[in-house]
Coordinates of C-alpha atoms and ligand atoms in Angstrom, one line a residue:
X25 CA 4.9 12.3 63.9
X26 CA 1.7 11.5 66.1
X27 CA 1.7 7.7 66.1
X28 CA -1.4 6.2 65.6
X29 CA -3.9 3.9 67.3
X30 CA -5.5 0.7 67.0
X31 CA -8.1 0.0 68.7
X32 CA -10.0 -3.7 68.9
X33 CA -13.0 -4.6 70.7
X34 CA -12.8 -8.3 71.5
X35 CA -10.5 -9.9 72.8
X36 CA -10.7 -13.7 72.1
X37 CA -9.6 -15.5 68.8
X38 CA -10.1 -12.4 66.3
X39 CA -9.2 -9.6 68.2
X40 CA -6.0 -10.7 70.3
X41 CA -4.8 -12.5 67.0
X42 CA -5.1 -8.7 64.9
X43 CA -3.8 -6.8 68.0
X44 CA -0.7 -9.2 68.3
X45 CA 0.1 -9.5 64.6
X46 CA -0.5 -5.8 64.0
X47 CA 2.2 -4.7 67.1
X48 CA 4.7 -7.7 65.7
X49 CA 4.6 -5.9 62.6
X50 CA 4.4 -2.3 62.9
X51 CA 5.7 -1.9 66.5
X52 CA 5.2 2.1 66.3
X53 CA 1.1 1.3 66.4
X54 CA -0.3 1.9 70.2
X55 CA -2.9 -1.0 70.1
X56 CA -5.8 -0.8 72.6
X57 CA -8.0 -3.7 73.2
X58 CA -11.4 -4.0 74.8
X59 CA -12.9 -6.4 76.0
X60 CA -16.2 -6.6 77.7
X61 CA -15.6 -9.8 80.2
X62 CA -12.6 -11.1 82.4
X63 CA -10.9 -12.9 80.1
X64 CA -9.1 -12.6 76.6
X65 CA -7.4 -15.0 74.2
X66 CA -8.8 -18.2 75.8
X67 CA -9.6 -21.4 73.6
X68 CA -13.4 -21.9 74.1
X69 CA -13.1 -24.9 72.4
X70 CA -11.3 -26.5 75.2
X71 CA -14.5 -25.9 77.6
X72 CA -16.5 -29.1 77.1
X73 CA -13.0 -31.2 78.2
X74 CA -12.4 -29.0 81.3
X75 CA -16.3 -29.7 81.7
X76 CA -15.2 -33.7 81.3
X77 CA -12.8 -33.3 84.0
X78 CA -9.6 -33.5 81.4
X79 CA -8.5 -30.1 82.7
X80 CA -8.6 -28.7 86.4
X81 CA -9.1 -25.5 85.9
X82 CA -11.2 -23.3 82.9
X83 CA -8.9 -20.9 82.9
X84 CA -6.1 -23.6 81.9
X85 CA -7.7 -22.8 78.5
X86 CA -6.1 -19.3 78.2
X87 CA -3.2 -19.3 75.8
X88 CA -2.2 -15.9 76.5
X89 CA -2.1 -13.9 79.4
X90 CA -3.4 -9.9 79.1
X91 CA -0.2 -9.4 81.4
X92 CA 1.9 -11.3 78.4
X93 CA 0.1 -9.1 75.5
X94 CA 1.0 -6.0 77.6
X95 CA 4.6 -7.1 77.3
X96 CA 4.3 -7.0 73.6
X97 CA 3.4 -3.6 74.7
X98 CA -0.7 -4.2 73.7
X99 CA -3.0 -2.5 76.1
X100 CA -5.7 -4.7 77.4
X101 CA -8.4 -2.9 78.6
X102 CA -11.2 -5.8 81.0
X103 CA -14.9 -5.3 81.5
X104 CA -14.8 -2.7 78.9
X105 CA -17.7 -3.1 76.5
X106 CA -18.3 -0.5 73.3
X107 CA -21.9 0.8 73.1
X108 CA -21.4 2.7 69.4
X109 CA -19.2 3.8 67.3
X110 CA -19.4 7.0 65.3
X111 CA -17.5 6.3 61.8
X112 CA -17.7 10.3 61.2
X113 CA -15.5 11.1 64.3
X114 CA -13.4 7.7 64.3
X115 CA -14.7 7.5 67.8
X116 CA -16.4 4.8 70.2
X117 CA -17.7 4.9 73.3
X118 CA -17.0 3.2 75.8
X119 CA -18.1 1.7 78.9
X120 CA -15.9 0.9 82.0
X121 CA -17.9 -1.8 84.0
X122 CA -15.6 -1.1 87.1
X123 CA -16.1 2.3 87.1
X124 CA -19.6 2.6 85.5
X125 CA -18.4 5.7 83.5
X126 CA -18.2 6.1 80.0
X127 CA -15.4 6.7 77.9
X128 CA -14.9 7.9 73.9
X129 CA -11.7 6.4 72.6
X130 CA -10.6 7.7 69.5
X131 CA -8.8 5.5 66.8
X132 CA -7.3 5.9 63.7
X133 CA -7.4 2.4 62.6
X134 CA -10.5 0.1 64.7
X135 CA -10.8 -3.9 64.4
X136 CA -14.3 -5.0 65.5
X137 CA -13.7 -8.9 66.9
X138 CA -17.0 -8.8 68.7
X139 CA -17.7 -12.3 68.5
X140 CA -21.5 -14.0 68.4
X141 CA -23.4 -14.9 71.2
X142 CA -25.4 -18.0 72.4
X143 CA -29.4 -17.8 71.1
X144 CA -31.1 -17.5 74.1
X145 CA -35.3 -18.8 73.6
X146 CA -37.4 -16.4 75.8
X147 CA -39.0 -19.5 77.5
X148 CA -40.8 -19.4 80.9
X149 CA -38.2 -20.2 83.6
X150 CA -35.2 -20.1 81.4
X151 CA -33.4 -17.7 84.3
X152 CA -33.5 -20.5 86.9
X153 CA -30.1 -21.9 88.2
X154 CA -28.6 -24.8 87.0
X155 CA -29.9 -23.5 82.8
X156 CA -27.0 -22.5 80.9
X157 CA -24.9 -21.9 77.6
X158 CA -21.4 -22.7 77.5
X159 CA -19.6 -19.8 75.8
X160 CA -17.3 -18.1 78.1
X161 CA -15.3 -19.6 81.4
X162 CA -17.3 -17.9 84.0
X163 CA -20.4 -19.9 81.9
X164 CA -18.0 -23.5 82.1
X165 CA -17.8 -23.0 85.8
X166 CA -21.0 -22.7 86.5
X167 CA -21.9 -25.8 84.3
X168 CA -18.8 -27.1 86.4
X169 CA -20.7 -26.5 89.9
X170 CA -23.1 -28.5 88.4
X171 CA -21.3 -31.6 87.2
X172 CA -19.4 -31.9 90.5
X173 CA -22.5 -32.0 92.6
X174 CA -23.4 -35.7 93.0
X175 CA -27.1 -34.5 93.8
X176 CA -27.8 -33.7 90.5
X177 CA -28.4 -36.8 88.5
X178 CA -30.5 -35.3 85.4
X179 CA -28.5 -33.5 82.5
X180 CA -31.1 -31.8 79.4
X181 CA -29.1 -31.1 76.2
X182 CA -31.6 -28.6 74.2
X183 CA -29.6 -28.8 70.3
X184 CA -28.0 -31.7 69.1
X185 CA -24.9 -29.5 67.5
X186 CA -21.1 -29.6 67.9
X187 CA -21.3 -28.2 71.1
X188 CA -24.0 -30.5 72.7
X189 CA -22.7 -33.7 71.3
X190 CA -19.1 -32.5 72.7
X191 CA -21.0 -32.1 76.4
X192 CA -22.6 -35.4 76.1
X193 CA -19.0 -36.4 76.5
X194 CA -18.6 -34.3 79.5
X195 CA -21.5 -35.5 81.3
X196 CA -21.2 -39.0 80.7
X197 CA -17.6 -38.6 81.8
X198 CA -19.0 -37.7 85.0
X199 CA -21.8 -40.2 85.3
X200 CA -24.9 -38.2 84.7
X201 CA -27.9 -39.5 82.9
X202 CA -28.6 -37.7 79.5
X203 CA -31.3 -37.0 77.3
X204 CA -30.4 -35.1 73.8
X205 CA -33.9 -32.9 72.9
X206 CA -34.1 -30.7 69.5
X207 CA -36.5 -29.9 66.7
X208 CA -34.7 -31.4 63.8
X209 CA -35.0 -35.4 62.5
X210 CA -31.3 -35.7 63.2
X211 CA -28.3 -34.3 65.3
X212 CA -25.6 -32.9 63.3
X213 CA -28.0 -31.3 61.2
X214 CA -25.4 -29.9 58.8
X215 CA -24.3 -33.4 58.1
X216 CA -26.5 -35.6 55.3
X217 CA -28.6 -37.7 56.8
X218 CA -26.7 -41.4 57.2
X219 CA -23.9 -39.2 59.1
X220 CA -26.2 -37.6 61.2
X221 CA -28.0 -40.9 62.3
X222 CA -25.1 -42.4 62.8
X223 CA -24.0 -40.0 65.5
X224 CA -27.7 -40.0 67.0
X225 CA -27.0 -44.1 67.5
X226 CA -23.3 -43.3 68.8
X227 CA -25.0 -41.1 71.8
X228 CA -27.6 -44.0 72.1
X229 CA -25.1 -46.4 72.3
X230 CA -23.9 -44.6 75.4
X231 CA -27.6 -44.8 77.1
X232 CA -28.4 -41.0 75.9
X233 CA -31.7 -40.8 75.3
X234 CA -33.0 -38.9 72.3
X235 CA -35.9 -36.7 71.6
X236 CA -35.9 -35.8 68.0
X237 CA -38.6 -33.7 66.3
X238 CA -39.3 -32.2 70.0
X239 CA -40.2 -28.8 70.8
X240 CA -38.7 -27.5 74.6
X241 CA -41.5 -25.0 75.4
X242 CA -40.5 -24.0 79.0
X243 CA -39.1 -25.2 82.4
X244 CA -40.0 -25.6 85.5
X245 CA -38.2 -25.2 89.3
X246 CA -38.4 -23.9 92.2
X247 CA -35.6 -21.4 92.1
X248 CA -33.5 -23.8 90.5
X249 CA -34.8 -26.2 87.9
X250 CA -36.2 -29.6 88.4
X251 CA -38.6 -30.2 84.6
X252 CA -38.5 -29.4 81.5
X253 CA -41.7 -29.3 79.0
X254 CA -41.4 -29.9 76.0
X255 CA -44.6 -30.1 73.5
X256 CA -44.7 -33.7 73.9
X257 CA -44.2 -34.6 77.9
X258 CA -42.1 -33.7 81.0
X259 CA -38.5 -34.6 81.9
X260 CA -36.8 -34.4 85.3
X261 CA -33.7 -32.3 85.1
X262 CA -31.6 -31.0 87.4
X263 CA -28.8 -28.8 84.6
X264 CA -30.3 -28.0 81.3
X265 CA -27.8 -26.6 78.4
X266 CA -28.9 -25.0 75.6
X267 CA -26.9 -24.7 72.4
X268 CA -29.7 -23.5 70.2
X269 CA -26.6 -21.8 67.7
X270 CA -25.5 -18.1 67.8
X271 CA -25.8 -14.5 66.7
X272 CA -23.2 -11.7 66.0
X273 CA -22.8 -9.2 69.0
X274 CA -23.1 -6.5 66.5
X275 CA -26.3 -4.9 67.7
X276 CA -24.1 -2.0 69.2
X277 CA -23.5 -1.3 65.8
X278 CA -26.8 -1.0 64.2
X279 CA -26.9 2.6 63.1
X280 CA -23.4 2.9 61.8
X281 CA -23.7 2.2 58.6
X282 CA -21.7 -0.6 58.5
X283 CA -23.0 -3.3 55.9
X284 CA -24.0 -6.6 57.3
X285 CA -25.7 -10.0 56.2
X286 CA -29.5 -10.8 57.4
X287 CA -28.1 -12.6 60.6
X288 CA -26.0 -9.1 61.8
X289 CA -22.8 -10.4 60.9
X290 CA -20.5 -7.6 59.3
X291 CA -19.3 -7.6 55.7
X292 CA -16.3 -7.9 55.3
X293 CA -13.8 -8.7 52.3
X294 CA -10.4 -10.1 52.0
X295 CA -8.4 -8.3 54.2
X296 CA -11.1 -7.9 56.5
X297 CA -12.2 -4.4 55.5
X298 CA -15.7 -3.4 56.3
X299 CA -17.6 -0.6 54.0
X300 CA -16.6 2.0 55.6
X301 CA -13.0 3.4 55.6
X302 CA -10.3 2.0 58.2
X303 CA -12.7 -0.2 60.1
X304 CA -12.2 -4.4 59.9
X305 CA -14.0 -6.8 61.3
X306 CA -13.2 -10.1 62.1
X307 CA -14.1 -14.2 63.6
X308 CA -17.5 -14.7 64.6
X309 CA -19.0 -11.4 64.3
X310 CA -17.9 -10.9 60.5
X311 CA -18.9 -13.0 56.6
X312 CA -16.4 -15.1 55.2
X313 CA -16.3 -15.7 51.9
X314 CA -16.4 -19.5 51.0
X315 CA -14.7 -20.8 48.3
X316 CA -17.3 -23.8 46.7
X317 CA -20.3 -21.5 46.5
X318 CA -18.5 -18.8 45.8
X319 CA -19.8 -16.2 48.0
X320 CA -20.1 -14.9 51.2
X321 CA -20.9 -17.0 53.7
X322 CA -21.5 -17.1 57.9
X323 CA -19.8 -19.9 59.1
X324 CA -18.4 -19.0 62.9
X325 CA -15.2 -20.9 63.7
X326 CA -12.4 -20.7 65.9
X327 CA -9.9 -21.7 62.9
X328 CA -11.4 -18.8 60.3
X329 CA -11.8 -16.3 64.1
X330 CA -8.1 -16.4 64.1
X331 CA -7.0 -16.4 60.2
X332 CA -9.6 -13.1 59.9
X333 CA -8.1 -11.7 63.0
X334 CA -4.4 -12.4 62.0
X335 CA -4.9 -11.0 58.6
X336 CA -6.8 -7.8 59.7
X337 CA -3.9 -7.0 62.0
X338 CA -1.4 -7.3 59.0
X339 CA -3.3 -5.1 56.6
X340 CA -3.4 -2.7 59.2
X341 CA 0.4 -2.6 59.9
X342 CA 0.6 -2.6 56.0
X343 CA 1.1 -5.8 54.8
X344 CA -2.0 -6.8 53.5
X345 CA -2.8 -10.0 52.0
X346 CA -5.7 -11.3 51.1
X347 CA -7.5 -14.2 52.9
X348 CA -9.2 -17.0 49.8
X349 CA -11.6 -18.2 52.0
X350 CA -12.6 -21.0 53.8
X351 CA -14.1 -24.3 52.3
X352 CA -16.5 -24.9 55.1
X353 CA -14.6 -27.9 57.2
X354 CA -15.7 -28.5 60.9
X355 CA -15.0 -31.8 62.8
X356 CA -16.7 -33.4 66.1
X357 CA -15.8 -36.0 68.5
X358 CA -19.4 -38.0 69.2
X359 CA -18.4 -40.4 72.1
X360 CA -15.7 -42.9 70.6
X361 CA -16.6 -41.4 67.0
X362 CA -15.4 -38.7 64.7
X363 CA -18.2 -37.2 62.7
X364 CA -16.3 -34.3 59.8
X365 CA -17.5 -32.4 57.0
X366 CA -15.7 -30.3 54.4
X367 CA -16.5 -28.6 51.3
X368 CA -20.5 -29.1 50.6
X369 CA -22.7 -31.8 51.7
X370 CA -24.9 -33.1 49.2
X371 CA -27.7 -31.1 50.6
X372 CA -25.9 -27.9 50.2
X373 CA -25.2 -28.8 47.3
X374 CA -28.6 -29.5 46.0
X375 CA -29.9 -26.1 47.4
X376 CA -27.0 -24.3 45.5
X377 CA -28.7 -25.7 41.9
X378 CA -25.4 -27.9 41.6
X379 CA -25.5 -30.9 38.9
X380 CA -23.6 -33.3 41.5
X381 CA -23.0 -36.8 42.8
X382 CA -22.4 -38.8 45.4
X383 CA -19.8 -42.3 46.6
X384 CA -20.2 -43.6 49.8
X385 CA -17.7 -46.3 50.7
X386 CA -16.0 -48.3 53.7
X387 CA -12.5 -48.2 54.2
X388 CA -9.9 -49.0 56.9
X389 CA -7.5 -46.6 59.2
X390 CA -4.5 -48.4 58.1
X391 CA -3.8 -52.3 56.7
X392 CA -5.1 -55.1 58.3
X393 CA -1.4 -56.7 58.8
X394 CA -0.7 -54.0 61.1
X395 CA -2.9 -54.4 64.9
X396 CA -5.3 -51.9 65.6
X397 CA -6.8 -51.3 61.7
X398 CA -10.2 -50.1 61.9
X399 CA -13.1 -49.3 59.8
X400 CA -14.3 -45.5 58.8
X401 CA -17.4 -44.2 56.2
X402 CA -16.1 -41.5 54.1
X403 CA -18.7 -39.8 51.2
X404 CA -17.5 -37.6 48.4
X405 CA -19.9 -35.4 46.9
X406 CA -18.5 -34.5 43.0
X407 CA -19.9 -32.1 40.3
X408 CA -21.6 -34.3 37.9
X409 CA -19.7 -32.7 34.6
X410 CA -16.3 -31.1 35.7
X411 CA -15.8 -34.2 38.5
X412 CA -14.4 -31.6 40.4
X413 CA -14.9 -32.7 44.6
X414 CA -17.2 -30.4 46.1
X415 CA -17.6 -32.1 49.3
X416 CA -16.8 -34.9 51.8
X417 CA -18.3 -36.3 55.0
X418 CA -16.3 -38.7 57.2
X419 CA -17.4 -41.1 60.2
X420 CA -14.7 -43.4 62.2
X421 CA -12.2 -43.6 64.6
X422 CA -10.1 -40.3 65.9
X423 CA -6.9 -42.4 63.7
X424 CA -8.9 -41.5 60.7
X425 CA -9.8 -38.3 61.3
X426 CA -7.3 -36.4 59.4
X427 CA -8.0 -38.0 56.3
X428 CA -10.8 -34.5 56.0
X429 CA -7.6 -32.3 55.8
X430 CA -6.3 -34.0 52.7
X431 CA -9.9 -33.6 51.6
X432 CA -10.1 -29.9 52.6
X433 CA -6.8 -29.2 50.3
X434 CA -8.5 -31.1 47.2
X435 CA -11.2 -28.9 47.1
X436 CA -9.4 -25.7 48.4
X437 CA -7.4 -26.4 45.0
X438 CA -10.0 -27.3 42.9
X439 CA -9.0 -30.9 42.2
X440 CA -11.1 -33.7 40.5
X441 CA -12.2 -37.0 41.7
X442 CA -9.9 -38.1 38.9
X443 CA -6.8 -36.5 40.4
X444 CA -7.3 -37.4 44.2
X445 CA -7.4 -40.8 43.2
X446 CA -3.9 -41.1 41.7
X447 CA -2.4 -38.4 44.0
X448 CA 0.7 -39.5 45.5
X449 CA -0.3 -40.5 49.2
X450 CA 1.8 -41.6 51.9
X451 CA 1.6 -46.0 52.8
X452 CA 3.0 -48.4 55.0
X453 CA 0.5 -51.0 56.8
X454 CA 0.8 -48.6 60.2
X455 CA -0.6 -45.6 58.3
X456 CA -3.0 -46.7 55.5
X457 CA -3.9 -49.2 52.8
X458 CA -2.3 -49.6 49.6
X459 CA -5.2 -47.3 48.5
X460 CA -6.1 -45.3 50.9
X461 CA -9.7 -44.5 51.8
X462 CA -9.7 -41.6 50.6
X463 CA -8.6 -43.2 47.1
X464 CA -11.0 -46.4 47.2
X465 CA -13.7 -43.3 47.4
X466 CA -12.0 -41.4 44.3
X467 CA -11.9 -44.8 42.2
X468 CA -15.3 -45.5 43.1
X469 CA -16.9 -41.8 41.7
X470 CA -18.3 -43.0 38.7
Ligands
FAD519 P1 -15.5 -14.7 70.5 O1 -14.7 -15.9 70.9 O2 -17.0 -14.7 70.7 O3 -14.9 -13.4 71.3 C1 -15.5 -12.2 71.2 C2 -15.2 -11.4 72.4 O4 -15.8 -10.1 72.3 C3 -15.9 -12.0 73.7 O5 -15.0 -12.2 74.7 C4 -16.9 -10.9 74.1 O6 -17.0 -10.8 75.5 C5 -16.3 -9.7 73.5 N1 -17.4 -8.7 73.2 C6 -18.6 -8.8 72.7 N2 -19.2 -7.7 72.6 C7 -18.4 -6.7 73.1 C8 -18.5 -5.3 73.2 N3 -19.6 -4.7 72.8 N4 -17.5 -4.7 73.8 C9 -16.4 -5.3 74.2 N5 -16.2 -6.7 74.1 C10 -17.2 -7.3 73.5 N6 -14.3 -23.6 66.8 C11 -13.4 -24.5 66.1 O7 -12.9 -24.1 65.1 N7 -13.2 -25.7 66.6 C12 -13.8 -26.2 67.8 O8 -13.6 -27.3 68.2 C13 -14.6 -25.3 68.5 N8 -15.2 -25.7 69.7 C14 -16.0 -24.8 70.4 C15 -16.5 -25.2 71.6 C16 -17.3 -24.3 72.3 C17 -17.9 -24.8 73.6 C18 -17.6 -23.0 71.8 C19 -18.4 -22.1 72.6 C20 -17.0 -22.6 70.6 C21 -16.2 -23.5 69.9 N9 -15.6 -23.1 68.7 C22 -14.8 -24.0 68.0 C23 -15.9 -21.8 68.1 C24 -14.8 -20.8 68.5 O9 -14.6 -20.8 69.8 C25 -15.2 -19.4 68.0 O10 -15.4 -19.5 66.6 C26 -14.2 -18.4 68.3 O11 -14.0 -18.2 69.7 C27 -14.6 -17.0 67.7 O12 -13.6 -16.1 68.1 P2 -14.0 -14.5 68.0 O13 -12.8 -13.8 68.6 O14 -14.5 -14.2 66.7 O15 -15.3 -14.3 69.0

C-alpha cells in the first residue's frame, strides 16, 4: 500500500510538535516539513535572555536539531517557503530559496503551522539599521550587535507588551538608557488598570522613561538611525524595537477557501481541523477556542502553539483527541516583578455583557516565621450570581508566581470562589500562609 504523506509548513512550536507526534505515532507516515528560514523548533521565548546576556549564543534556544528530527525519520526541508495551496489537487507549491525554483509537493494529509508575524508601521525610515522586531534568531542577533556595541547608548521600545517589557530587562542588563513609547494609558494593556500601572512604575523604578499616550510617527538617521518622532517631540536613539503585536502568515492562503477570523488567522476546531477536508492548522497562525467566553478566540502563545501542534499530529496518525481550550493565562517578568493574568480581566469581562465582581487583596509568598516572605497583589474577578471565578490577575515576586496556575485549573474546571477557598492547599511557613493568598482572596469575594 502507497504510504502517505504529511506535509507541515512551519517549523517552530506547532509544526515540529505535529510532525514529531504524528511520526511517534504512526511511524509508516513520510512527514515533510517546510520551513521558510534557517531554523526550526527553537524557543523564541528564550530571545530577550540571550539578548540580556543569560545565554551565549541565540541558537542555544534550539531544542531540537532538524539533523535530530531527521533521525525520527522527519524530513526537514530549510528556506522553503509555500506560496499557495490548491485544496482541489492536495497540492502546494513551493519555493526553494537556495535554488530559486519552485516546487508542487503533493500531500495526502497537510498541517499549516505558519506562525504570525511582527506588525511592521509603514513609517518613514523604518528600514534603517539598528530598527528591529525580535521574532526569529537571525532578528535577536542583530538586536545582539547592537547591545554589545558600547557606542550605542540610546535604546526606543515602540509597545509596552510582553515582549518590550521582557527587553527592558535586556537592555538594562547591558547598561543602556531606555525610554518605553506607546499609544495606550498603560503598559500591559491586557491587564486592568492598577496591574498595568504598577508595571509602568516597576520600569520607572529602573530609570525607564515612559511616554504613554504617544504616537511614534517616523525616524530619522543617516543610514542608521539616530531620532525618533513621535507626535509630541524628538528622542535620540541609537536601536529602536518595535513590538507593535502580530498577524497570521496566512496571506499565502487567501484564495483557498479556507475559513479564517477578521485578523487572518485560520479556523480551526478541536482537533485542529480546518474547513476543508484533511488540512489542520495550528499555534499562532490558527483560533483557539477559549473556554470563559466560550468561543473562538486569537490568543498566540507558545504553550497553546505546541498543545495545537501536538494534537493535530495525533489526529492525523489516528488518535484524535480533542483539545478544551485554553483559559487565556499569559505571565511576564517586569524587572524584579511578575505581572500574570488568567481567565478574564474585569474589562473582558465587562465587554462580554458579564454580571461580575471583583477582590483585590495583599497577601504574602509564604509565613512571616520563615526568612525571605514577601508581599504579592492578587484580584479575582467572579460572576456576580453563579460565584463561579472567571478571572485573576497577580503582581509580586517570581516565588509567587505560580499561585496563577492553581488559578488557571479553578477556572479551567469551573470552580467557585466558594470552593477555591476551602480547597485543600499545600502549607508549611516555607511555602505559604495558613491561608494562602490565593484563599484570603476566595474568603474575601463577597
Ligand atoms: P512561529 O513560532 O511563528 O513559527 C512559524 C514558522 O513558520 C516560522 O519559523 C516561519 O518562518 C515559518 N513560516 C511562515 N510562513 C511560511 C511559509 N509561507 N512557508 C514556510 N514557512 C513559513 N509564548 C509563551 O507562551 N510564553 C512566552 O514567554 C513567550 N515569549 C515570547 C518571546 C518572544 C520574543 C516572542 C517573539 C514570542 C514569545 N512567545 C511566548 C510566543 C511564542 O514564541 C509563539 O506563540 C510560538 O512561537 C508560536 O509557534 P508557532 O509554531 O505557531 O509559530
Amino acid at each position: 500500500m502507497k504510504k502517505q504523506t504529511l506535509v507541515v509548513i512551519g517549523g517552530v512550536a506547532a509544526g515540529m510538535s505535529a510532525a514529531a507526534k504524528a511520526k511517534r505515532e504512526n511511524p509508516d507516515l513520510l512527514v515533510k516539513v517546510y520551513e521558510r528560514g534557517q531554523h526550526v523548533a527553537y524557543g523564541q521565548c528564550g530571545l530577550p535572555y540571550y539578548l540580556a546576556g543569560y545565554l551565549d549564543q541565540a541558537d542555544e534556544t534550539v531544542v531540537r536539531t532538524p539533523q535530530a528530527f531527521r533521525e525520527q525519520g522527519v524530513e526537514v526541508n530549510l528556506f522553503h517557503e509555500a506560496l499557495s495551496l490548491d485544496p482541489a489537487a492536495k497540492t502546494v507549491k513551493i519555493q526553494n530559496r537556495l535554488k530559486a525554483v519552485v516546487e508542487t509537493v503533493a500531500y495526502d494529509f497537510l498541517v499549516i503551522a505558519t506562525g504570525a508575524d511582527p506588525v511592521t508601521p509603514k513609517l518613514p525610515g523604518i528600514h534603517l539599521k539598528g530598527v528591529s522586531s525580535l521574532k526569529t534568531i537571525p532578528d535577536a542577533e542583530t538586536i545582539n550587535r547592537f547591545l554589545v556595541d558600547s557606542s550605542v547608548e540610546q535604546v526606543v521600545l515602540v509597545g509596552g507588551g510582553y515582549i518590550n517589557a521582557e527587553m527592558a530587562e535586556a537592555a538594562i542588563a547591558r547598561g543602556k538608557k531606555l525610554r518605553l513609547i506607546q499609544r495606550p494609558s498603560q503598559v500591559l494593556n491586557h491587564m486592568d488598570e492598577p496591574f498595568g500601572k504598577a508595571a509602568g512604575l516597576e520600569l520607572e523604578k529602573h530609570g525607564i522613561l515612559l511616554h504613554l499616550r504617544e504616537t511614534v510617527e517616523s525616524l530619522e538617521g543617516d543610514g542608521r538611525v539616530n531620532t525618533v518622532i513621535t507626535d509630541q517631540s524628538r528622542y535620540p536613539a541609537d536601536l529602536v524595537i518595535f513590538a507593535l503585536g502580530i498577524r497570521p502568515n496566512t496571506d499565502w492562503l487567501k484564495s483557498s477557501g479556507l475559513s479564517m477570523m477578521q485578523n487572518g488567522a485560520i479556523r480551526v476546531n478541536a482537533y485542529g481541523r480546518t474547513n476543508l477536508d484533511h488540512i489542520y492548522a495550528a499555534g499562532d497562525c490558527a483560533s483557539v477556542y477559549h473556554r470563559v467566553m466560550k468561543k473562538e478566540t486569537y490568543l498566540p502563545l507558545g504553550t497553546t502553539a505546541n498543545k495545537q501542534g501536538r494534537l493535530a499530529g495525533a489526529a492525523i496518525a489516528g488518535n484524535p483527541q480533542p483539545f478544551g481550550g485554553i483559559v487565556g493565562t499569559s505571565i511576564v517578568k517586569v524587572m524584579d516583578k511578575t505581572f500574570g493574568k488568567t481567565g478574564l480581566s474585569a474589562k473582558e469581562a465587562q465587554a462580554e455583557g458579564l454580571s461580575f465582581k471583583t477582590v483585590t487583596v495583599n497577601g504574602h509568598t509564604h509565613a512571616g516565621s520563615y526568612p525571605g516572605s514577601k508581599e504579592m497583589t492578587l484580584q479575582l474577578v467572579y460572576e456576580s450570581y453563579t460565584r463561579r471565578l472567571l478571572g485573576a490577575q497577580l503582581m509580586g515576586p517570581v516565588e509567587g508566581a505560580k499561585r496563577l496556575d492553581v488559578l488557571t485549573l479553578a477556572i479551567h474546571n469551573e470552580m467557585t470562589v466558594d470552593d477555591l477557598a476551602l480547597s485543600d492547599l499545600s502549607y508549611a511557613p516555607p511555602y505559604a500562609t495558613v491561608w494562602d493568598v490565593v484563599q484570603v482572596a476566595a474568603n474575601a469575594a463577597k
